[in-house]
Structures are given as structure tokens and as C-alpha cells.
C-alpha positions as a LaTeX table, in Angstrom:
\begin{tabular}{lrrr}
\hline
Residue & $x$ (\AA) & $y$ (\AA) & $z$ (\AA) \\
\hline
Met1 & $-19.88$ & $-7.28$ & $-0.04$ \\
Thr2 & $-17.86$ & $-4.13$ & 0.06 \\
Lys3 & $-14.78$ & $-4.22$ & 2.22 \\
Leu4 & $-12.00$ & $-1.81$ & 3.22 \\
Leu5 & $-8.54$ & $-3.30$ & 3.81 \\
His6 & $-6.09$ & $-1.26$ & 5.83 \\
Ile7 & $-2.53$ & $-2.43$ & 4.93 \\
Ser8 & $-0.04$ & $-1.18$ & 7.52 \\
Ala9 & 3.72 & $-0.91$ & 6.66 \\
Ser10 & 4.72 & 0.70 & 9.97 \\
Pro11 & 6.20 & $-1.33$ & 12.83 \\
Arg12 & 6.03 & 1.54 & 15.31 \\
Gly13 & 2.61 & 1.00 & 16.93 \\
Glu14 & 1.36 & 3.85 & 19.03 \\
Gln15 & 4.49 & 5.81 & 18.09 \\
Ser16 & 3.70 & 5.76 & 14.42 \\
Glu17 & 2.55 & 8.97 & 12.80 \\
Ser18 & 1.19 & 7.05 & 9.67 \\
Leu19 & $-0.77$ & 4.79 & 11.89 \\
Ala20 & $-2.26$ & 7.63 & 13.86 \\
Ile21 & $-3.33$ & 9.45 & 10.75 \\
Ala22 & $-4.72$ & 6.13 & 9.44 \\
Ala23 & $-6.71$ & 5.75 & 12.62 \\
Ser24 & $-8.32$ & 9.17 & 12.10 \\
Phe25 & $-9.33$ & 7.95 & 8.55 \\
Leu26 & $-10.68$ & 4.73 & 9.81 \\
Asp27 & $-12.71$ & 6.36 & 12.75 \\
Thr28 & $-14.33$ & 8.63 & 10.29 \\
Phe29 & $-14.86$ & 5.95 & 7.66 \\
Arg30 & $-16.59$ & 3.67 & 10.19 \\
Ala31 & $-18.86$ & 6.48 & 11.25 \\
Glu32 & $-19.71$ & 7.60 & 7.64 \\
His33 & $-19.94$ & 4.03 & 6.18 \\
Pro34 & $-21.07$ & 1.60 & 8.86 \\
Asp35 & $-22.20$ & $-0.87$ & 6.33 \\
Ile36 & $-18.68$ & $-1.41$ & 4.90 \\
Ala37 & $-16.59$ & $-3.95$ & 6.55 \\
Val38 & $-13.01$ & $-3.01$ & 7.70 \\
Glu39 & $-10.12$ & $-5.31$ & 8.03 \\
Thr40 & $-6.39$ & $-4.62$ & 8.96 \\
Tyr41 & $-3.40$ & $-6.41$ & 7.44 \\
Asp42 & $-0.32$ & $-5.71$ & 9.57 \\
Leu43 & 2.59 & $-6.52$ & 7.16 \\
Trp44 & 4.75 & $-7.10$ & 10.26 \\
Asp45 & 2.58 & $-9.82$ & 11.82 \\
Gly46 & 4.67 & $-12.73$ & 10.33 \\
Thr47 & 2.12 & $-13.96$ & 7.88 \\
Leu48 & 3.59 & $-12.31$ & 4.76 \\
Pro49 & 5.52 & $-15.11$ & 2.72 \\
Ala50 & 9.08 & $-14.45$ & 1.70 \\
Phe51 & 9.86 & $-13.75$ & $-2.00$ \\
Gly52 & 13.01 & $-15.69$ & $-2.61$ \\
Pro53 & 14.46 & $-18.07$ & $-5.28$ \\
Asp54 & 11.44 & $-20.39$ & $-5.22$ \\
Ala55 & 8.98 & $-17.58$ & $-5.55$ \\
Ala56 & 10.91 & $-16.01$ & $-8.34$ \\
Ala57 & 11.13 & $-19.42$ & $-10.17$ \\
Ala58 & 7.35 & $-19.77$ & $-9.82$ \\
Lys59 & 6.70 & $-16.26$ & $-11.18$ \\
Met60 & 8.79 & $-16.86$ & $-14.27$ \\
Ala61 & 7.21 & $-20.32$ & $-14.89$ \\
Ile62 & 3.77 & $-18.76$ & $-14.77$ \\
Phe63 & 4.95 & $-15.82$ & $-16.91$ \\
Thr64 & 6.04 & $-18.27$ & $-19.72$ \\
Gly65 & 3.00 & $-20.41$ & $-19.49$ \\
Glu66 & 4.47 & $-23.28$ & $-17.45$ \\
Gln67 & 3.38 & $-24.67$ & $-14.06$ \\
Pro68 & 5.84 & $-24.35$ & $-11.13$ \\
Gln69 & 6.94 & $-27.57$ & $-9.54$ \\
Gly70 & 8.00 & $-28.68$ & $-6.09$ \\
Ala71 & 9.21 & $-25.89$ & $-3.76$ \\
Ala72 & 8.29 & $-23.30$ & $-6.48$ \\
Ala73 & 4.73 & $-24.63$ & $-6.52$ \\
Glu74 & 4.41 & $-24.18$ & $-2.79$ \\
Ala75 & 5.90 & $-20.63$ & $-3.04$ \\
Trp76 & 3.32 & $-19.93$ & $-5.86$ \\
Gln77 & 0.42 & $-21.05$ & $-3.64$ \\
Ser78 & 1.60 & $-18.80$ & $-0.87$ \\
Ala79 & 1.72 & $-15.85$ & $-3.25$ \\
Val80 & $-1.81$ & $-16.73$ & $-4.56$ \\
Asp81 & $-3.26$ & $-16.94$ & $-1.07$ \\
Thr82 & $-1.78$ & $-13.54$ & $-0.12$ \\
Phe83 & $-3.18$ & $-12.04$ & $-3.29$ \\
His84 & $-6.65$ & $-13.36$ & $-2.66$ \\
Arg85 & $-6.51$ & $-11.79$ & 0.93 \\
Phe86 & $-5.63$ & $-8.50$ & $-0.81$ \\
Asp87 & $-8.05$ & $-8.82$ & $-3.71$ \\
Ala88 & $-10.99$ & $-9.63$ & $-1.50$ \\
Ala89 & $-11.24$ & $-5.92$ & $-0.71$ \\
Asp90 & $-12.32$ & $-3.18$ & $-3.13$ \\
Arg91 & $-11.19$ & $-0.30$ & $-1.00$ \\
Tyr92 & $-7.65$ & 0.04 & 0.39 \\
Leu93 & $-5.96$ & 2.23 & 3.00 \\
Phe94 & $-2.15$ & 2.07 & 3.10 \\
Ser95 & $-0.04$ & 3.60 & 5.91 \\
Val96 & 3.33 & 4.20 & 4.49 \\
Pro97 & 6.13 & 5.77 & 6.44 \\
Met98 & 9.38 & 6.83 & 4.60 \\
Trp99 & 12.36 & 4.68 & 5.14 \\
Asn100 & 15.65 & 5.92 & 3.56 \\
Ala101 & 13.94 & 7.93 & 1.00 \\
Gly102 & 11.74 & 4.95 & 0.01 \\
Val103 & 9.17 & 2.50 & 1.43 \\
Pro104 & 9.74 & 0.06 & 4.21 \\
Tyr105 & 11.20 & $-3.22$ & 2.94 \\
Val106 & 8.11 & $-5.19$ & 4.13 \\
Leu107 & 5.96 & $-3.12$ & 1.75 \\
Lys108 & 8.27 & $-3.84$ & $-1.19$ \\
Gln109 & 8.05 & $-7.55$ & $-0.11$ \\
Phe110 & 4.29 & $-7.42$ & $-0.22$ \\
Ile111 & 4.40 & $-5.87$ & $-3.65$ \\
Asp112 & 6.80 & $-8.52$ & $-4.91$ \\
Val113 & 4.60 & $-11.39$ & $-3.48$ \\
Val114 & 1.28 & $-10.15$ & $-4.93$ \\
Ser115 & 2.51 & $-8.74$ & $-8.25$ \\
Gln116 & 1.94 & $-11.93$ & $-10.19$ \\
Pro117 & 0.94 & $-12.52$ & $-13.86$ \\
Gly118 & $-2.76$ & $-13.22$ & $-14.10$ \\
Leu119 & $-3.37$ & $-11.85$ & $-10.71$ \\
Val120 & $-2.21$ & $-8.18$ & $-10.42$ \\
Phe121 & $-1.27$ & $-7.81$ & $-14.09$ \\
Gly122 & $-1.55$ & $-9.15$ & $-17.49$ \\
Phe123 & 1.05 & $-8.87$ & $-20.22$ \\
Asp124 & 0.93 & $-8.79$ & $-24.03$ \\
Pro125 & 4.11 & $-8.89$ & $-26.07$ \\
Glu126 & 2.91 & $-6.02$ & $-28.26$ \\
Gln127 & 0.83 & $-3.91$ & $-25.87$ \\
Gly128 & 2.82 & $-4.48$ & $-22.61$ \\
Tyr129 & 1.39 & $-4.55$ & $-19.16$ \\
Thr130 & $-2.29$ & $-4.36$ & $-18.12$ \\
Gly131 & $-3.32$ & $-3.69$ & $-14.49$ \\
Leu132 & $-6.04$ & $-6.15$ & $-13.41$ \\
Leu133 & $-7.10$ & $-4.41$ & $-10.14$ \\
Thr134 & $-9.57$ & $-2.18$ & $-11.88$ \\
Gly135 & $-12.60$ & $-0.77$ & $-10.14$ \\
Lys136 & $-10.75$ & $-0.49$ & $-6.79$ \\
Arg137 & $-10.03$ & 2.59 & $-4.77$ \\
Ala138 & $-6.98$ & 3.37 & $-2.61$ \\
Ala139 & $-6.08$ & 5.91 & 0.00 \\
Val140 & $-2.43$ & 6.37 & 0.99 \\
Val141 & $-0.98$ & 8.02 & 4.10 \\
Tyr142 & 2.66 & 9.09 & 3.39 \\
Thr143 & 4.69 & 10.35 & 6.29 \\
Ser144 & 8.34 & 11.34 & 6.60 \\
Ala145 & 10.29 & 12.97 & 9.54 \\
Val146 & 12.97 & 14.96 & 7.63 \\
Tyr147 & 12.14 & 15.06 & 3.90 \\
Gly148 & 9.66 & 17.58 & 2.78 \\
Pro149 & 8.97 & 19.42 & $-0.48$ \\
Gly150 & 10.86 & 22.64 & $-0.79$ \\
Arg151 & 13.71 & 21.55 & 1.48 \\
Gly152 & 17.21 & 21.13 & $-0.01$ \\
Pro153 & 18.82 & 17.86 & $-0.98$ \\
Ala154 & 20.42 & 17.56 & 2.50 \\
Phe155 & 17.02 & 16.76 & 3.77 \\
Gly156 & 16.55 & 13.79 & 1.45 \\
Ala157 & 14.62 & 12.97 & $-1.69$ \\
Asp158 & 11.24 & 11.27 & $-2.34$ \\
Phe159 & 11.36 & 7.83 & $-3.86$ \\
Gln160 & 8.47 & 6.78 & $-1.63$ \\
Ala161 & 5.30 & 8.27 & $-2.95$ \\
Pro162 & 6.33 & 8.14 & $-6.68$ \\
Phe163 & 7.21 & 4.47 & $-6.42$ \\
Phe164 & 4.17 & 3.35 & $-4.51$ \\
Thr165 & 1.51 & 5.51 & $-6.27$ \\
Asp166 & 3.00 & 4.32 & $-9.58$ \\
Trp167 & 2.65 & 0.72 & $-8.55$ \\
Leu168 & $-1.01$ & 1.26 & $-7.75$ \\
Arg169 & $-1.76$ & 2.69 & $-11.02$ \\
Trp170 & 0.31 & 0.14 & $-12.90$ \\
Ala171 & $-1.75$ & $-2.53$ & $-10.99$ \\
Gly172 & $-4.95$ & $-0.91$ & $-12.32$ \\
Val173 & $-6.08$ & 1.19 & $-9.26$ \\
Ala174 & $-6.85$ & 4.43 & $-11.06$ \\
Asp175 & $-8.58$ & 6.20 & $-8.05$ \\
Val176 & $-5.87$ & 7.07 & $-5.57$ \\
Gly177 & $-6.24$ & 9.60 & $-2.77$ \\
Glu178 & $-3.19$ & 10.76 & $-0.79$ \\
Val179 & $-2.39$ & 12.33 & 2.58 \\
His180 & 1.11 & 13.68 & 3.17 \\
Phe181 & 2.51 & 14.44 & 6.60 \\
Arg182 & 6.08 & 15.79 & 6.02 \\
Pro183 & 7.03 & 18.19 & 8.81 \\
Asn184 & 10.51 & 19.19 & 9.80 \\
Leu185 & 10.20 & 17.65 & 13.21 \\
Ala186 & 12.76 & 20.03 & 14.62 \\
Thr187 & 10.54 & 22.95 & 14.12 \\
Ala188 & 7.24 & 24.24 & 15.51 \\
Asp189 & 5.62 & 23.49 & 12.22 \\
Ala190 & 5.09 & 19.78 & 13.11 \\
Ala191 & 1.96 & 20.41 & 15.23 \\
Thr192 & 0.26 & 22.43 & 12.54 \\
Ala193 & 1.23 & 19.92 & 9.83 \\
Arg194 & $-0.05$ & 17.11 & 11.98 \\
Arg195 & $-3.39$ & 18.67 & 12.48 \\
Leu196 & $-3.84$ & 19.34 & 8.88 \\
Ala197 & $-2.84$ & 15.80 & 7.92 \\
His198 & $-5.48$ & 14.36 & 10.28 \\
Glu199 & $-8.13$ & 16.73 & 9.00 \\
Gln200 & $-7.24$ & 15.64 & 5.34 \\
Ala201 & $-7.55$ & 12.01 & 6.40 \\
Arg202 & $-10.97$ & 12.52 & 7.84 \\
Asp203 & $-12.19$ & 14.48 & 4.76 \\
Leu204 & $-10.86$ & 11.74 & 2.45 \\
Ala205 & $-12.68$ & 9.06 & 4.46 \\
Lys206 & $-16.02$ & 10.80 & 4.16 \\
Arg207 & $-15.95$ & 10.52 & 0.38 \\
Phe208 & $-14.37$ & 7.06 & 0.20 \\
Ala209 & $-17.53$ & 4.98 & $-0.07$ \\
\hline
\end{tabular}
């Protein structure tokens, strides 16, 4: 059964611009595609496992053809369980605010947890990496409060969208649609940019079956 999984990296609830734009996408998606199930994974809900020494040891064991043992085996199972929750969907919506020119640390943690050999990627010593999430589609809502294209370096830089979109494509998700909301919130342009971002999200949702 087709499923859309909304993965939220924003902890700001009703104050979140990325979640508000994602809500416009989801409202339209549900109306246009009532036969497709929708689930939300809030990365801040406490269920995302840590990626620390045991998880790193497990990843390297699997990468070299061994089986993790003890605490590493437990960390590996947690990563596998999180991946299966992710992999159960074939459509994704990510709401991604910009934090310090990049993505929120909880989204990087999610990437580190699920990016495991044999799950998200394969590897060949001669050919390199192969993304295994083929046939899936992703929509990403990118927001930032100060950075915006065309503004000078004093307004920041974008290590958010290039990093995350590259990860999706590295993982095998070739079909990626993006909505960007990057106003200068100190100006009157924010309202116009907000309206356009919500319109773009609704348009993207209509063709996201």
C-alpha cells in the first residue's frame, strides 16, 4: 500500500514556518489523494535512537561483513527498526528549517541512524556507493529566517539544502521536489514570500501521487 511519511525536523510547533507550509502540502495531498495513507514522524518525539560509539561500531562491523555483538548488536537493531519505519513509505515529505546554515542536529542524527550498509546504501570497492531507496519520491520544505539567495555573506550561507538534497540522491531518491521559504523577516517581503511558498507546496502536492 502506498504511504506518505512526513518527517518533521522542526521543534517549534505552531510557530514553525516549515510545519505550516508542510500542513498546506498535506491538506492538499489528502484532498487530492484520499487513497494514500499519511503518517507523521516527529523527530523530536523521543523515539529516535542515539548514534554513538555502539552504533558506530555496529555500522563498521556490518560494513566489513561481521556481525555486531553485545551493545553494538542492540544499537544495530535500533537502527534497523528506525530504517524499517522510514522504508515502509514510498513518498516522503520533509520539513527542514535552517539551523546555523545547516540542518537541525536531530535530522543529521536521523540520517546517521538510517544510513546503514545494506539498508540505505550498497558499496562496491571498485564502483563505490549505490543508493538503495530507488523508486521513492521526496518533497522537501526548506525554510530560513535570514539567509536568502542574492543576499551578502553577512546574511549567512546555505549548507542546508545542498547537504540534505544530496543525501536523498545519494540514498537513491532521484525524484525530489523542493519548496523554499527564505524571506528577510525584517522586511515587508515576508508575507508575499510566505504566500508563494504555500502555493508552491499545494501545487507540488497535487502532482505527488
